[in-house]
């Protein structure tokens, strides 16, 4: 797994727009916002930062660029979860799940349902 730099809340907000809308020019990205819209140069700077971090890439159209996500929302979620488990649960998925069970008051029936889902997924991937 390639380690990617963490996103700021504004960067994550912009990534969500790319995941929802697909490839965008900065003007199109700006149009996604309600008034008062962020300044074009501000968005451009954030987008270039996202590109430097490897989250998006661009395609040139004359003297302008169209940007698109380099990884899916699902891949981002998985990487983020792995990072949290590594950082806060000493890389133990068991500790993470145990913490969720305790904090969220997950019932035995819900745990059984989760186990069945995992078993089902594992049998699907082993086919």
PDB file of C-alpha atoms in Angstrom:
ATOM      1  CA  UNK A   1       0.000   0.000   0.000  1.00  0.00           C
ATOM      2  CA  UNK A   2       1.397   3.397  -0.999  1.00  0.00           C
ATOM      3  CA  UNK A   3       1.275   5.844   1.892  1.00  0.00           C
ATOM      4  CA  UNK A   4      -0.457   9.033   0.882  1.00  0.00           C
ATOM      5  CA  UNK A   5      -0.349  12.264   2.805  1.00  0.00           C
ATOM      6  CA  UNK A   6      -3.359  13.029   4.980  1.00  0.00           C
ATOM      7  CA  UNK A   7      -6.043  15.349   3.624  1.00  0.00           C
ATOM      8  CA  UNK A   8      -7.243  18.556   5.231  1.00  0.00           C
ATOM      9  CA  UNK A   9     -11.005  18.929   5.659  1.00  0.00           C
ATOM     10  CA  UNK A  10     -11.130  21.324   2.664  1.00  0.00           C
ATOM     11  CA  UNK A  11      -9.145  18.862   0.515  1.00  0.00           C
ATOM     12  CA  UNK A  12     -11.489  16.051   1.510  1.00  0.00           C
ATOM     13  CA  UNK A  13     -14.491  18.259   0.652  1.00  0.00           C
ATOM     14  CA  UNK A  14     -13.031  18.850  -2.819  1.00  0.00           C
ATOM     15  CA  UNK A  15     -12.238  15.155  -3.290  1.00  0.00           C
ATOM     16  CA  UNK A  16     -15.877  14.372  -2.509  1.00  0.00           C
ATOM     17  CA  UNK A  17     -16.892  16.690  -5.365  1.00  0.00           C
ATOM     18  CA  UNK A  18     -14.543  14.875  -7.770  1.00  0.00           C
ATOM     19  CA  UNK A  19     -15.940  11.509  -6.642  1.00  0.00           C
ATOM     20  CA  UNK A  20     -19.528  12.720  -7.078  1.00  0.00           C
ATOM     21  CA  UNK A  21     -19.149  14.717 -10.304  1.00  0.00           C
ATOM     22  CA  UNK A  22     -16.225  13.036 -12.090  1.00  0.00           C
ATOM     23  CA  UNK A  23     -13.544  15.008 -13.980  1.00  0.00           C
ATOM     24  CA  UNK A  24     -13.813  18.793 -13.545  1.00  0.00           C
ATOM     25  CA  UNK A  25     -12.164  21.991 -14.685  1.00  0.00           C
ATOM     26  CA  UNK A  26     -11.538  24.504 -11.875  1.00  0.00           C
ATOM     27  CA  UNK A  27     -14.425  26.683 -13.138  1.00  0.00           C
ATOM     28  CA  UNK A  28     -16.759  23.662 -12.953  1.00  0.00           C
ATOM     29  CA  UNK A  29     -15.492  22.865  -9.464  1.00  0.00           C
ATOM     30  CA  UNK A  30     -16.151  26.461  -8.442  1.00  0.00           C
ATOM     31  CA  UNK A  31     -19.701  26.205  -9.823  1.00  0.00           C
ATOM     32  CA  UNK A  32     -20.406  23.306  -7.420  1.00  0.00           C
ATOM     33  CA  UNK A  33     -20.332  25.737  -4.505  1.00  0.00           C
ATOM     34  CA  UNK A  34     -23.080  28.029  -3.306  1.00  0.00           C
ATOM     35  CA  UNK A  35     -22.477  31.747  -2.778  1.00  0.00           C
ATOM     36  CA  UNK A  36     -20.122  32.970  -1.594  1.00  0.00           C
ATOM     37  CA  UNK A  37     -18.097  30.730  -3.903  1.00  0.00           C
ATOM     38  CA  UNK A  38     -14.447  30.095  -3.080  1.00  0.00           C
ATOM     39  CA  UNK A  39     -12.035  32.123  -5.206  1.00  0.00           C
ATOM     40  CA  UNK A  40     -10.780  30.459  -8.402  1.00  0.00           C
ATOM     41  CA  UNK A  41      -7.129  30.827  -7.309  1.00  0.00           C
ATOM     42  CA  UNK A  42      -7.875  29.275  -3.912  1.00  0.00           C
ATOM     43  CA  UNK A  43      -9.458  26.219  -5.524  1.00  0.00           C
ATOM     44  CA  UNK A  44      -6.633  25.997  -8.043  1.00  0.00           C
ATOM     45  CA  UNK A  45      -4.040  26.000  -5.254  1.00  0.00           C
ATOM     46  CA  UNK A  46      -5.881  23.291  -3.297  1.00  0.00           C
ATOM     47  CA  UNK A  47      -6.322  21.154  -6.410  1.00  0.00           C
ATOM     48  CA  UNK A  48      -2.622  21.425  -7.279  1.00  0.00           C
ATOM     49  CA  UNK A  49      -1.847  20.351  -3.707  1.00  0.00           C
ATOM     50  CA  UNK A  50      -4.118  17.331  -4.117  1.00  0.00           C
ATOM     51  CA  UNK A  51      -2.282  16.482  -7.322  1.00  0.00           C
ATOM     52  CA  UNK A  52       1.090  16.733  -5.575  1.00  0.00           C
ATOM     53  CA  UNK A  53      -0.218  14.361  -2.902  1.00  0.00           C
ATOM     54  CA  UNK A  54      -1.286  11.895  -5.612  1.00  0.00           C
ATOM     55  CA  UNK A  55      -5.025  12.104  -5.064  1.00  0.00           C
ATOM     56  CA  UNK A  56      -5.880  13.608  -8.436  1.00  0.00           C
ATOM     57  CA  UNK A  57      -4.326  13.927 -11.886  1.00  0.00           C
ATOM     58  CA  UNK A  58      -4.949  16.224 -14.834  1.00  0.00           C
ATOM     59  CA  UNK A  59      -5.408  16.148 -18.571  1.00  0.00           C
ATOM     60  CA  UNK A  60      -4.442  19.204 -20.619  1.00  0.00           C
ATOM     61  CA  UNK A  61      -6.976  20.840 -22.924  1.00  0.00           C
ATOM     62  CA  UNK A  62      -5.120  23.666 -24.623  1.00  0.00           C
ATOM     63  CA  UNK A  63      -3.910  25.951 -21.866  1.00  0.00           C
ATOM     64  CA  UNK A  64      -6.330  24.631 -19.207  1.00  0.00           C
ATOM     65  CA  UNK A  65      -6.470  21.437 -17.176  1.00  0.00           C
ATOM     66  CA  UNK A  66      -9.265  19.056 -16.365  1.00  0.00           C
ATOM     67  CA  UNK A  67      -8.715  17.252 -13.066  1.00  0.00           C
ATOM     68  CA  UNK A  68      -9.959  13.830 -11.950  1.00  0.00           C
ATOM     69  CA  UNK A  69      -9.615  11.598  -8.895  1.00  0.00           C
ATOM     70  CA  UNK A  70      -6.689   9.165  -9.035  1.00  0.00           C
ATOM     71  CA  UNK A  71      -8.288   6.777  -6.561  1.00  0.00           C
ATOM     72  CA  UNK A  72     -11.850   5.810  -5.793  1.00  0.00           C
ATOM     73  CA  UNK A  73     -13.754   6.868  -2.709  1.00  0.00           C
ATOM     74  CA  UNK A  74     -13.744   3.195  -1.668  1.00  0.00           C
ATOM     75  CA  UNK A  75      -9.936   2.971  -1.918  1.00  0.00           C
ATOM     76  CA  UNK A  76      -9.626   6.219   0.036  1.00  0.00           C
ATOM     77  CA  UNK A  77     -11.940   4.876   2.753  1.00  0.00           C
ATOM     78  CA  UNK A  78      -9.962   1.638   3.013  1.00  0.00           C
ATOM     79  CA  UNK A  79      -6.643   3.495   3.274  1.00  0.00           C
ATOM     80  CA  UNK A  80      -8.069   5.857   5.865  1.00  0.00           C
ATOM     81  CA  UNK A  81      -9.441   2.979   7.934  1.00  0.00           C
ATOM     82  CA  UNK A  82      -6.115   1.135   7.733  1.00  0.00           C
ATOM     83  CA  UNK A  83      -4.351   4.291   8.905  1.00  0.00           C
ATOM     84  CA  UNK A  84      -6.700   4.704  11.884  1.00  0.00           C
ATOM     85  CA  UNK A  85      -6.308   1.056  12.880  1.00  0.00           C
ATOM     86  CA  UNK A  86      -2.531   1.301  12.593  1.00  0.00           C
ATOM     87  CA  UNK A  87      -2.290   4.593  14.483  1.00  0.00           C
ATOM     88  CA  UNK A  88      -4.876   4.114  17.223  1.00  0.00           C
ATOM     89  CA  UNK A  89      -5.226   0.334  17.592  1.00  0.00           C
ATOM     90  CA  UNK A  90      -1.614  -0.820  17.227  1.00  0.00           C
ATOM     91  CA  UNK A  91      -2.476  -2.368  13.852  1.00  0.00           C
ATOM     92  CA  UNK A  92      -4.977  -4.712  15.524  1.00  0.00           C
ATOM     93  CA  UNK A  93      -8.280  -5.098  13.702  1.00  0.00           C
ATOM     94  CA  UNK A  94      -9.531  -7.160  16.641  1.00  0.00           C
ATOM     95  CA  UNK A  95      -8.893  -4.237  19.007  1.00  0.00           C
ATOM     96  CA  UNK A  96     -10.670  -1.861  16.614  1.00  0.00           C
ATOM     97  CA  UNK A  97     -13.739  -4.093  16.335  1.00  0.00           C
ATOM     98  CA  UNK A  98     -13.736  -4.705  20.090  1.00  0.00           C
ATOM     99  CA  UNK A  99     -13.675  -0.952  20.682  1.00  0.00           C
ATOM    100  CA  UNK A 100     -16.560  -0.434  18.263  1.00  0.00           C
ATOM    101  CA  UNK A 101     -18.575  -3.158  19.974  1.00  0.00           C
ATOM    102  CA  UNK A 102     -18.049  -1.546  23.377  1.00  0.00           C
ATOM    103  CA  UNK A 103     -18.542   2.083  22.301  1.00  0.00           C
ATOM    104  CA  UNK A 104     -21.481   1.559  19.984  1.00  0.00           C
ATOM    105  CA  UNK A 105     -23.267  -1.075  22.085  1.00  0.00           C
ATOM    106  CA  UNK A 106     -23.414  -3.507  19.188  1.00  0.00           C
ATOM    107  CA  UNK A 107     -25.681  -6.439  20.012  1.00  0.00           C
ATOM    108  CA  UNK A 108     -24.752 -10.122  19.795  1.00  0.00           C
ATOM    109  CA  UNK A 109     -27.202 -10.471  16.886  1.00  0.00           C
ATOM    110  CA  UNK A 110     -25.475  -7.633  15.016  1.00  0.00           C
ATOM    111  CA  UNK A 111     -22.089  -9.276  15.630  1.00  0.00           C
ATOM    112  CA  UNK A 112     -23.433 -12.593  14.327  1.00  0.00           C
ATOM    113  CA  UNK A 113     -24.752 -10.787  11.249  1.00  0.00           C
ATOM    114  CA  UNK A 114     -21.330  -9.201  10.701  1.00  0.00           C
ATOM    115  CA  UNK A 115     -19.611 -12.594  11.009  1.00  0.00           C
ATOM    116  CA  UNK A 116     -22.012 -14.076   8.451  1.00  0.00           C
ATOM    117  CA  UNK A 117     -21.298 -11.202   6.023  1.00  0.00           C
ATOM    118  CA  UNK A 118     -17.545 -11.718   6.389  1.00  0.00           C
ATOM    119  CA  UNK A 119     -17.920 -15.480   5.872  1.00  0.00           C
ATOM    120  CA  UNK A 120     -20.035 -14.859   2.785  1.00  0.00           C
ATOM    121  CA  UNK A 121     -17.504 -12.417   1.330  1.00  0.00           C
ATOM    122  CA  UNK A 122     -14.637 -14.815   2.000  1.00  0.00           C
ATOM    123  CA  UNK A 123     -16.445 -17.693   0.302  1.00  0.00           C
ATOM    124  CA  UNK A 124     -17.203 -15.427  -2.691  1.00  0.00           C
ATOM    125  CA  UNK A 125     -13.524 -14.493  -3.086  1.00  0.00           C
ATOM    126  CA  UNK A 126     -12.387 -18.128  -2.749  1.00  0.00           C
ATOM    127  CA  UNK A 127     -14.503 -19.237  -5.712  1.00  0.00           C
TER     128      UNK A 127
END
